[in-house]
Coordinates of C-alpha atoms and ligand atoms in Angstrom, one line a residue:
X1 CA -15.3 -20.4 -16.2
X2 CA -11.3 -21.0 -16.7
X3 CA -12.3 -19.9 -20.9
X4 CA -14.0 -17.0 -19.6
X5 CA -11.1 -15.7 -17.4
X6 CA -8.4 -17.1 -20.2
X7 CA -10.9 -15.1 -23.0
X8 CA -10.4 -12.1 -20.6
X9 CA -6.9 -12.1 -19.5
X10 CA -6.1 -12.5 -23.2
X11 CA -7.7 -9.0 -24.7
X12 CA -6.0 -7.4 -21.3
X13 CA -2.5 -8.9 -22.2
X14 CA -2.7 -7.7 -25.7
X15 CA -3.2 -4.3 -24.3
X16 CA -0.8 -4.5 -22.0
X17 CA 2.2 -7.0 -23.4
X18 CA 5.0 -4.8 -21.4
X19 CA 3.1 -4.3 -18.2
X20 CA 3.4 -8.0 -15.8
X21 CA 2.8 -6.2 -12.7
X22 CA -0.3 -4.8 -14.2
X23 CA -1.1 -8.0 -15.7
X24 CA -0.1 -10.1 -12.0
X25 CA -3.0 -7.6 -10.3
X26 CA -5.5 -8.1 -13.1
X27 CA -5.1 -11.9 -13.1
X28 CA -5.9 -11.8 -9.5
X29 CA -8.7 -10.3 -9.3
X30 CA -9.9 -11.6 -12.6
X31 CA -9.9 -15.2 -11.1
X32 CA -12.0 -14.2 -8.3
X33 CA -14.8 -11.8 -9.6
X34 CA -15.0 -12.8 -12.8
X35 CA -17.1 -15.7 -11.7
X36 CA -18.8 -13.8 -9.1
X37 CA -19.8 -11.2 -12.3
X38 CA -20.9 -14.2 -14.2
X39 CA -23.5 -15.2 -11.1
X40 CA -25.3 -12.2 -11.3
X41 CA -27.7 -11.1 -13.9
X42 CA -27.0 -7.1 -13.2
X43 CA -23.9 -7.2 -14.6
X44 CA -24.7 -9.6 -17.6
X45 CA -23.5 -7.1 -21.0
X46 CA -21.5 -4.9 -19.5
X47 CA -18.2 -5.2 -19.7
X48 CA -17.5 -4.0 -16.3
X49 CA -13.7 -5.5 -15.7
X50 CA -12.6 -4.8 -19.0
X51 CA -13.7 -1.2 -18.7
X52 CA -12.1 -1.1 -15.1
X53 CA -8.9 -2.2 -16.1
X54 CA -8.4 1.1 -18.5
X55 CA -7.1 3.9 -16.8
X56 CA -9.7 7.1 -16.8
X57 CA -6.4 8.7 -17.7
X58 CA -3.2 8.1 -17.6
X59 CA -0.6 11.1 -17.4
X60 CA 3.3 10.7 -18.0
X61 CA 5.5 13.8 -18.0
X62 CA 9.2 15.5 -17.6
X63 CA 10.7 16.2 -14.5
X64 CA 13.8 18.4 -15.0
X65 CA 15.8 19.6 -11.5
X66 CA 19.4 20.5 -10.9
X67 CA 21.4 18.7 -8.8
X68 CA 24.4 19.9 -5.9
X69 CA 27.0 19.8 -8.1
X70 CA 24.6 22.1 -10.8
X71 CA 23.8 19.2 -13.2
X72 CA 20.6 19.0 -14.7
X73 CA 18.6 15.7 -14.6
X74 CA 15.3 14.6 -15.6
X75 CA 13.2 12.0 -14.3
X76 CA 10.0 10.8 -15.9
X77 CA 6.7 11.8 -13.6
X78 CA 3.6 9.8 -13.6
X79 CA 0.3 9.6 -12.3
X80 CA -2.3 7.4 -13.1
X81 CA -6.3 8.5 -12.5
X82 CA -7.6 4.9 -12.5
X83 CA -11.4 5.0 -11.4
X84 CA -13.5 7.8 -10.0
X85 CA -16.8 6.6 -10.3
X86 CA -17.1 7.0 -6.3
X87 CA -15.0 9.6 -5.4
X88 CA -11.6 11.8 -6.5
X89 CA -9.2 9.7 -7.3
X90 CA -6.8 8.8 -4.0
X91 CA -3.4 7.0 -3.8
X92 CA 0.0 7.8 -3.3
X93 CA 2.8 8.7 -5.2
X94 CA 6.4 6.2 -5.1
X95 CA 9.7 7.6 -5.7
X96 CA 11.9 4.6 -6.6
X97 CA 14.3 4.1 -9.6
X98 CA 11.7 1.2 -10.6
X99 CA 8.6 2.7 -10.9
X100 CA 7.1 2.6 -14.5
X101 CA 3.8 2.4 -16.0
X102 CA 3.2 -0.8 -15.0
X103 CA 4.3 -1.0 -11.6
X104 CA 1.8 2.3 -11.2
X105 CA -1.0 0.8 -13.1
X106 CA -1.2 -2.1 -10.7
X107 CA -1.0 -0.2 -7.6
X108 CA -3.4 1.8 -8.9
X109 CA -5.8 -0.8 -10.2
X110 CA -5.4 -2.3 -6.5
X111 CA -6.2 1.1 -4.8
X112 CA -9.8 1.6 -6.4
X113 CA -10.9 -1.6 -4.9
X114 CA -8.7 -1.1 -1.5
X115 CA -10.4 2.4 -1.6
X116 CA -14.4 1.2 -2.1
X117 CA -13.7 -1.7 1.2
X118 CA -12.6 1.7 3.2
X119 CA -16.5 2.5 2.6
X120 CA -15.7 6.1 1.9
X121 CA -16.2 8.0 -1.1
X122 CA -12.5 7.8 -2.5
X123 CA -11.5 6.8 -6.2
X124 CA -8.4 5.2 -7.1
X125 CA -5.0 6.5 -8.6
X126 CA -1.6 6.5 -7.9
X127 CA 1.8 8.0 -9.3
X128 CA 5.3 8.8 -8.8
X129 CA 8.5 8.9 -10.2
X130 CA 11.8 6.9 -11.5
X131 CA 13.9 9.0 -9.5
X132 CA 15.8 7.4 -6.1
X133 CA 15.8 9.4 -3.1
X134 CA 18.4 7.6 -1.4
X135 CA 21.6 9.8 -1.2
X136 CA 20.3 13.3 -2.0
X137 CA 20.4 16.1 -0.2
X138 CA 17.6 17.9 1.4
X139 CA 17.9 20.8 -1.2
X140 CA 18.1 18.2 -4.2
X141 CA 14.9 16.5 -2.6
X142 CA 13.5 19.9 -2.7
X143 CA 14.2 21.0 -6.2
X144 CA 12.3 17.6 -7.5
X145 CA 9.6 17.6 -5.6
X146 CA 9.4 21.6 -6.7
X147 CA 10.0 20.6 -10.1
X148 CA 7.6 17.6 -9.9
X149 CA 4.9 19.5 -8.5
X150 CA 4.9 21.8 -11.5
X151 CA 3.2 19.6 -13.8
X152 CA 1.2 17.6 -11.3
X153 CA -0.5 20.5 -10.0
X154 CA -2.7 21.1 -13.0
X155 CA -4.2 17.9 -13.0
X156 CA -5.1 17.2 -9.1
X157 CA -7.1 19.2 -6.4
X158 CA -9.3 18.3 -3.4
X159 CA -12.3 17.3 -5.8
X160 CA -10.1 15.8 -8.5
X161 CA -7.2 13.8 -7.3
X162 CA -5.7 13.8 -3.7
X163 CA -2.4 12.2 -3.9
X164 CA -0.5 11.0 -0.7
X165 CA 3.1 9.6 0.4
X166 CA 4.0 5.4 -0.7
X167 CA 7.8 4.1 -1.2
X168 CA 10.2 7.1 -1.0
X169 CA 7.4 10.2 -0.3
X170 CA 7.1 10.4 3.5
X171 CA 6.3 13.5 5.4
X172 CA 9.5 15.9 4.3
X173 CA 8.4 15.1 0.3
X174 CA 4.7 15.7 1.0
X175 CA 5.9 19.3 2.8
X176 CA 7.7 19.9 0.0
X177 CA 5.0 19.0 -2.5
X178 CA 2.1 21.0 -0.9
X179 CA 4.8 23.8 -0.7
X180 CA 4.4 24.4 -4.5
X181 CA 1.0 23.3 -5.0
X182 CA 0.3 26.3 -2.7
X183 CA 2.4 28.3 -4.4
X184 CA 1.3 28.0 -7.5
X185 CA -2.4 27.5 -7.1
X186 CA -2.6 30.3 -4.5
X187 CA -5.0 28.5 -2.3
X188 CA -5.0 26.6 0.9
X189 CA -6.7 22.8 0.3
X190 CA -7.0 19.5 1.0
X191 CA -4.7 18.8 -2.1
X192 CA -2.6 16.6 -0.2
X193 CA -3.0 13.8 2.4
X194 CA -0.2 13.0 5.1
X195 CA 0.7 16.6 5.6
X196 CA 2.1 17.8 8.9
X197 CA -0.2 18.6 11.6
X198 CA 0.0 22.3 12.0
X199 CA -0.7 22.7 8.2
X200 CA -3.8 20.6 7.5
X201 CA -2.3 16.5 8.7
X202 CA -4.9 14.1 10.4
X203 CA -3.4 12.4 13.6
X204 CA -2.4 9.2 13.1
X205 CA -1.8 9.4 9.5
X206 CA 2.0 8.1 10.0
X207 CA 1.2 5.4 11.8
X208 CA -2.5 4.1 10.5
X209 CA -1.2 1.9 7.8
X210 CA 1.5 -0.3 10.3
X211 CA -1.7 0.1 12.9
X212 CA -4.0 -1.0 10.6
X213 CA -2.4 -4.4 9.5
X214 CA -2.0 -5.3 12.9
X215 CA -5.6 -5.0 13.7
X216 CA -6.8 -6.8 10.2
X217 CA -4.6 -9.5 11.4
X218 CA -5.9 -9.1 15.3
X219 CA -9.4 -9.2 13.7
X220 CA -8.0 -12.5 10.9
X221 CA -6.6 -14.2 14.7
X222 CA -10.3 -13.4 16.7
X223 CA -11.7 -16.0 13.8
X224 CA -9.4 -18.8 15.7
X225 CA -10.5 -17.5 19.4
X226 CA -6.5 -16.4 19.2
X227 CA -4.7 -13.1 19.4
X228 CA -1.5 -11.6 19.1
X229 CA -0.3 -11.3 22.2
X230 CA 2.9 -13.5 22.7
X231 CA 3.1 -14.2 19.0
X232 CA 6.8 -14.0 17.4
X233 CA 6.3 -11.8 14.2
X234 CA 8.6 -11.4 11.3
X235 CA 8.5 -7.9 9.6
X236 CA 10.1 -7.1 6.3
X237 CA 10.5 -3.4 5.4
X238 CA 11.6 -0.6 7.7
X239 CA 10.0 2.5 6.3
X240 CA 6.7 3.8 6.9
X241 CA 4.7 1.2 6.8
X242 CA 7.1 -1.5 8.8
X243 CA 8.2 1.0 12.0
X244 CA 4.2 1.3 12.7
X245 CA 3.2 -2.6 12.2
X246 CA 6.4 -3.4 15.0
X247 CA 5.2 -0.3 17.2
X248 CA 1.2 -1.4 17.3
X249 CA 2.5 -5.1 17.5
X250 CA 4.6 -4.6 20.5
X251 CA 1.9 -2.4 22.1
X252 CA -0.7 -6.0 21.6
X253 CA 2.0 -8.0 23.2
X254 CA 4.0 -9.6 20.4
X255 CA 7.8 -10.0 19.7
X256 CA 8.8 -8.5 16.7
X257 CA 12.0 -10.6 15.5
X258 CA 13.1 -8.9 12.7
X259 CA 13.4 -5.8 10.0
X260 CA 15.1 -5.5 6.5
X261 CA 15.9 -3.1 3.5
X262 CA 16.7 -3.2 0.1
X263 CA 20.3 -4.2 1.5
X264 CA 18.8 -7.4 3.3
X265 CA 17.8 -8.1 6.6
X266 CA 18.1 -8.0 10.7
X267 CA 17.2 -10.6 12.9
X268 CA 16.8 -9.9 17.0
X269 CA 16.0 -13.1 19.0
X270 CA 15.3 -11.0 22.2
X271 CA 12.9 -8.6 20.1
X272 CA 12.8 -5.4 19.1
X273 CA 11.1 -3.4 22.0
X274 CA 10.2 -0.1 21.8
X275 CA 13.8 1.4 22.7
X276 CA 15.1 -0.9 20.1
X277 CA 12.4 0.8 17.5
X278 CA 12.9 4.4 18.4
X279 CA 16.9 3.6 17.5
X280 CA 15.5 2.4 14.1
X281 CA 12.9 5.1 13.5
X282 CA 15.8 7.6 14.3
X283 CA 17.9 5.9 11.9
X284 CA 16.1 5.6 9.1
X285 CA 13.7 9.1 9.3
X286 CA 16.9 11.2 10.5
X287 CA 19.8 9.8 9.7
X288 CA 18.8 7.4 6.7
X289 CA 21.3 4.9 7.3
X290 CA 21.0 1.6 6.1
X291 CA 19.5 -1.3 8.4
X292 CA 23.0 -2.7 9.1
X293 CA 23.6 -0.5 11.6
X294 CA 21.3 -2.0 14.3
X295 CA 23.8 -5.0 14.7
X296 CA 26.4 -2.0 15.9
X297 CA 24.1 -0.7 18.4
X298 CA 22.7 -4.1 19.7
X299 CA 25.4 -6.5 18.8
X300 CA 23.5 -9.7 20.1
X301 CA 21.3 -9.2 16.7
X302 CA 22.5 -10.8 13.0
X303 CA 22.4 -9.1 9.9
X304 CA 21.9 -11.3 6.9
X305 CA 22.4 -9.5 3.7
X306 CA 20.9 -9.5 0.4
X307 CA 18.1 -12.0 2.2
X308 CA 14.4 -11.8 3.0
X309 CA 13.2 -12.9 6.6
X310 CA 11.3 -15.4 5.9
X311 CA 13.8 -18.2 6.8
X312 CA 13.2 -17.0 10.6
X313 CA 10.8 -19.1 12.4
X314 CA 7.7 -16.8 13.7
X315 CA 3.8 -17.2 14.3
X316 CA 2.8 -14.0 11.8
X317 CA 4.2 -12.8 9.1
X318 CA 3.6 -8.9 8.0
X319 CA 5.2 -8.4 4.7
X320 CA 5.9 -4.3 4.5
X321 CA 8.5 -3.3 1.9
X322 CA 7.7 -3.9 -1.7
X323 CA 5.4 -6.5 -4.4
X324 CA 6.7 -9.6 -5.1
X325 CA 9.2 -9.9 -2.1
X326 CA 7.5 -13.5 -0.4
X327 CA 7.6 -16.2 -3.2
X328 CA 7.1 -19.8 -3.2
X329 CA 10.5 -20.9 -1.9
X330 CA 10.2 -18.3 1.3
X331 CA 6.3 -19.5 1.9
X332 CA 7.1 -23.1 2.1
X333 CA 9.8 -21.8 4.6
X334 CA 6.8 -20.0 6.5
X335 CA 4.9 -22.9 6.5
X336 CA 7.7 -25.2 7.9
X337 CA 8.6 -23.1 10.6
X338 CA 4.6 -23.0 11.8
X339 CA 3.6 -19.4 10.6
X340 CA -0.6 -19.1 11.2
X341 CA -0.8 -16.2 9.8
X342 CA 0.4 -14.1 6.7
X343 CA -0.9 -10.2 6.7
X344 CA 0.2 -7.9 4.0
X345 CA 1.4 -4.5 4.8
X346 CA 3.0 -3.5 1.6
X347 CA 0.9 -4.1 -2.0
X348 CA 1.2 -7.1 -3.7
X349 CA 4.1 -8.6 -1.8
X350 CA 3.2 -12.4 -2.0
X351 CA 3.4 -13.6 -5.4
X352 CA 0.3 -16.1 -7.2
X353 CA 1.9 -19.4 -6.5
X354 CA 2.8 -18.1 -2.8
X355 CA -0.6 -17.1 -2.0
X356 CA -1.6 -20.4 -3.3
X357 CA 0.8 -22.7 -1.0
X358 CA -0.9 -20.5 2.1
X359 CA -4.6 -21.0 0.2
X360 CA -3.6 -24.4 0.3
X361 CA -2.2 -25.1 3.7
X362 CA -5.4 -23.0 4.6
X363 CA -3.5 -20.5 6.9
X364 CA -4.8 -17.3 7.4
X365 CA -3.7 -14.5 4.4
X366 CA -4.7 -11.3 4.2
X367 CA -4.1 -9.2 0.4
X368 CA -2.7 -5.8 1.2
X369 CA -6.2 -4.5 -0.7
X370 CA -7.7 -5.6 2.6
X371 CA -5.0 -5.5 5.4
X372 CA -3.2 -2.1 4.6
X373 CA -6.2 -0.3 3.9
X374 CA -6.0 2.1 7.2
X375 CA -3.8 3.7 5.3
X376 CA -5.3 5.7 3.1
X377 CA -8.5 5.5 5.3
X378 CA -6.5 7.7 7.7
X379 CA -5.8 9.3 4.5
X380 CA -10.0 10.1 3.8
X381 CA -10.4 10.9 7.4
X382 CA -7.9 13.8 6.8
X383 CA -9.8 15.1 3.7
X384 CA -13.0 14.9 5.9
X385 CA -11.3 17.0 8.7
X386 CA -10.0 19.5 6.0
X387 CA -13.2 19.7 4.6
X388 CA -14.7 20.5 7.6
X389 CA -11.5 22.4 8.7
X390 CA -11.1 20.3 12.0
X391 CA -9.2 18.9 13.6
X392 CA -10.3 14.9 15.0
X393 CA -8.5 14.0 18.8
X394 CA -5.7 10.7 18.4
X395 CA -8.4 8.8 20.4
X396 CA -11.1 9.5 18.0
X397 CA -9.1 8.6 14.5
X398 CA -7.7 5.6 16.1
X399 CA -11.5 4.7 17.4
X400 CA -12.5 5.3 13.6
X401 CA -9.3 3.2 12.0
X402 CA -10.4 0.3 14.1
X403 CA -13.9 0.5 13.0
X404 CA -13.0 0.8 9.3
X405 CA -10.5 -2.5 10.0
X406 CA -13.3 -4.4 11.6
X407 CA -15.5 -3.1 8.4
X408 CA -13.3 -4.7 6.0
X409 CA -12.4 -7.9 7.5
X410 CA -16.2 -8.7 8.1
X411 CA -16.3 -7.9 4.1
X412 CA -14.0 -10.0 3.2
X413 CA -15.8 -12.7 5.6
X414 CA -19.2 -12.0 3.7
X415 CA -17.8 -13.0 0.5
X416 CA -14.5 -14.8 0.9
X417 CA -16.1 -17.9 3.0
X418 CA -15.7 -20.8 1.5
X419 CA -17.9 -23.6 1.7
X420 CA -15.8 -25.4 4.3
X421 CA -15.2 -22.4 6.1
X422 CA -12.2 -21.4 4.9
X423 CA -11.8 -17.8 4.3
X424 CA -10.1 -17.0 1.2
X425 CA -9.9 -13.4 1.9
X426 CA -8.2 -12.3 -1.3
X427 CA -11.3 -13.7 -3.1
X428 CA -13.4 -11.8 0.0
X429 CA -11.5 -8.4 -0.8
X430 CA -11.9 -8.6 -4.4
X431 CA -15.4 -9.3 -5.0
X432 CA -16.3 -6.7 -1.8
X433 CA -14.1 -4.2 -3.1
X434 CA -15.3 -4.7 -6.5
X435 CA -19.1 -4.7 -6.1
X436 CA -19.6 -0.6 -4.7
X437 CA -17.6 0.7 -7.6
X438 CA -19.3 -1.7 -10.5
X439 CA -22.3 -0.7 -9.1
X440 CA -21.6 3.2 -8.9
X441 CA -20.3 3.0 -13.0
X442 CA -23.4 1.2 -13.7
X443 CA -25.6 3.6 -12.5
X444 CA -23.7 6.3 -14.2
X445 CA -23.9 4.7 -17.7
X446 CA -20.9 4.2 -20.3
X447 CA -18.5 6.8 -19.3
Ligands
LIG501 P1 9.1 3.5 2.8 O1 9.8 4.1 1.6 O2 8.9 4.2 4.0 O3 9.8 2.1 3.1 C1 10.0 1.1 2.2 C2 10.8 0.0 2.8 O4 10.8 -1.1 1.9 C3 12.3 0.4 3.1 O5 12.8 -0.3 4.2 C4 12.9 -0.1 1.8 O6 14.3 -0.3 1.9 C5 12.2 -1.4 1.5 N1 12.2 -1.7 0.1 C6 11.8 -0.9 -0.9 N2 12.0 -1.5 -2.1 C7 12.6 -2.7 -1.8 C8 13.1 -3.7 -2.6 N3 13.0 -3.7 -4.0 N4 13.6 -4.8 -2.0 C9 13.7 -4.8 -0.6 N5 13.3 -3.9 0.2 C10 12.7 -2.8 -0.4 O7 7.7 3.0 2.1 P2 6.4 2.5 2.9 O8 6.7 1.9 4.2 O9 5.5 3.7 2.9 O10 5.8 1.5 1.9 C11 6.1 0.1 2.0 C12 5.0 -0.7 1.3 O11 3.7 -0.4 1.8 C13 4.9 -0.4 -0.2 O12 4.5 -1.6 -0.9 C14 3.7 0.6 -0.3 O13 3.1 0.6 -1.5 C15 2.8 0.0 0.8 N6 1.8 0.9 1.4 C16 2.2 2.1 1.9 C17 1.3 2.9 2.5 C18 1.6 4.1 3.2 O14 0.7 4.7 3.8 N7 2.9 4.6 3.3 C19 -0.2 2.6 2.4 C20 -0.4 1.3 1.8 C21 0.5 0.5 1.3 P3 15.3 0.7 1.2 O15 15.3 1.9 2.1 O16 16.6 0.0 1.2 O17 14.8 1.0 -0.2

């Protein structure tokens, strides 16, 4: 089986020499369903990962805009239609200076099997742009997402592709986005998920992907007869993604401990209630200041920079700023200090030999595939209330997120159990995930 994988992984590098992000998420998911694939005879000839590892299509372009001061710039703009063989093509775009092909290409190689365990008929893409947010004005936030748009909207649309916000594209870029899509197109559609709610936005959209990881790991905890009520929990991130996971965890009971950005990170003994989280959520959505800042408000709180958080003891650890940010040195740390329970929020934060050390300690991990998939599940439910051109009550897309949640985890039970017991629910995630779209591009013959 090793030669198999090795044999594969080799024709994939070769294609893609430049690309280790790409290459981490292929490896991944090679070393789990390539021997499931090799256990059943339907897929015997068919070259299923290697053709699922090509893009459908893969679109990079210019994005000229003009800055205050009447400079023009240009950014490179991407998106990547991955796999459509259930649905359009779904996943958001990133705005960060790092964002290249490859970091794209494995978020969007992730998304089509997060997508299929959401059991709705999505596809996978994603896109974005090298260009960094942070600083700009509102106007020069405008005139790139204008500019952006230009391009992107010939090769999306509620049928086609249906991008949403990730890293840098929150609510303010996606108004700005569908803005020009409308404009352009002249039509009023779906085109666009995480819009505002009195122009075509789902409830809960903000928060589902925060909310969802924190029931994944309620539902990873209900395996153990535990739950996350009076757990300590150590949060990284304190975008999108983070605020939600601290706001559903502190509704369930827990302590949230800490918060970090790209300039390191904040740790609060007492926890960070839900006065302490509207300070932050002002903070960053309004003001965007810089994490720092909370030690001013609540000086009993430390501020450790250029660090992670995972040097903080804590029960559960939810991962939510960006791939590769937990490695081996910070998951011994977790280990040490007693952490049960390691639930991604963001994609791909926990590196291979970290995910092994938990694998190994047999702790409970969840892949962001699995635990952050409310996300863009909140994301279909919008495209299904568009479609319809209704509007679902809070109660009733919460209700649904939960179910989806529940969905997933017992998929990832189904075929991530281990002999022992054990769940290895990256193994779980990937073969689950991987099985509806295989199936679907079978069925629809060498496309
Ligand atoms: P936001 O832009 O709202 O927040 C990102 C947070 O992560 C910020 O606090 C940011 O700090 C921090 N961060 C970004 N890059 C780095 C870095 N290189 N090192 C340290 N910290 C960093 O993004 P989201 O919350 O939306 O996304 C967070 C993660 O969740 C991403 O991996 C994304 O792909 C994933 N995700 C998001 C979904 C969504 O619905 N939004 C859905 C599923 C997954 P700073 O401000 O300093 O850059």
């Amino acid at each position: 089986m090793k030669l198999k994988i090795e044999t594969f992984m080799q024709e994939v590098r070769a294609r893609n020499s430049h690309e280790p992000e790409f290459l981490q998420a292929v490896q991944e998911v090679a070393e789990t369903v390539i021997p499931y694939i090799a256990s059943k005879e339907i897929y015997n000839g068919k070259n299923i990962l290697l053709r699922m590892v090509e893009p459908e299509r893969a679109i990079s372009f210019r994005v000229p805009w003009i800055n205050d001061s009447g400079e023009i710039c240009v950014n490179r703009g991407y998106r990547i239609q991955m796999n459509s063989a259930i649905g359009p093509y779904k996943g958001g775009l990133r705005f960060h200076p790092s964002v290249n092909m490859s970091i794209l290409k494995f978020l969007a190689f992730e998304q089509v099997f997060k997508n299929s365990l959401t059991t709705l008929p999505m596809g996978g893409g994603k896109g974005g742009a090298d260009f960094d947010p942070k600083g700009k004005s509102d106007g020069e936030i405008m005139r790139f997402c204008h500019s952006f748009m230009g391009e992107l909207c010939r090769h999306i649309g509620p049928n086609t592709d249906v991008p949403a916000g990730d890293i840098g594209v929150g609510s303010r870029e996606i108004g700005f986005l569908f803005g020009m899509y409308r404009k352009i197109r002249n039509e009023f559609t779906g085109v666009l998920t995480g819009k505002g709610l009195s122009w075509g936005g789902s409830v809960i959209r903000p928060e589902a992907t925060g909310y969802g990881t924190v029931y994944f790991a309620s539902n990873m905890l209900a395996t153990k007869k535990d739950t996350i009520k009076g757990k300590i929990i150590s949060i990284s991130g304190s975008g999108n993604v983070a605020q939600y996971a601290a706001e559903k965890a502190n509704q369930l009971g827990a302590k949230v401990v800490t918060l970090s950005d790209s300039s390191g990170f904040i740790y609060d003994s007492d926890g960070i209630d839900s006065d302490k989280l509207a300070f932050v959520m002002k903070l960053k959505n309004e003001e965007r200041g810089r994490i720092d800042a909370y030690i001013k408000a609540y000086p009993n709180a430390t501020f450790h920079a250029n660090e992670t958080p995972w040097n903080i003891p804590c029960d559960i650890a939810l991962p939510c700023a960006t791939q590769n940010e937990l490695d081996d040195v910070a998951a011994e740390n977790l280990l040490k200090n007693g952490c049960i329970c390691v639930c991604e929020g963001a994609n791909m934060p926990t590196t291979p030999k970290a995910i092994a050390l938990f694998h190994k300690a047999e702790i409970l991990f969840a892949p962001g595939k699995a635990s952050n998939a409310g996300g863009v599940a909140t994301s279909g439910l919008e495209m299904t209330q568009n479609s319809l051109r209704y509007h679902w009550s809070r109660k009733e897309v919460d209700e649904k997120l939960q179910e989806i949640m529940e969905n997933i985890h017992s998929a990832c039970i189904t075929y991530g159990t281990n002999e022992n017991g054990y769940v290895d629910y990256v193994k779980g995630a990937n073969i689950a995930g991987f099985v509806k779209v295989a199936d679907a591009m079978i069925a629809q013959g060498v496309v």
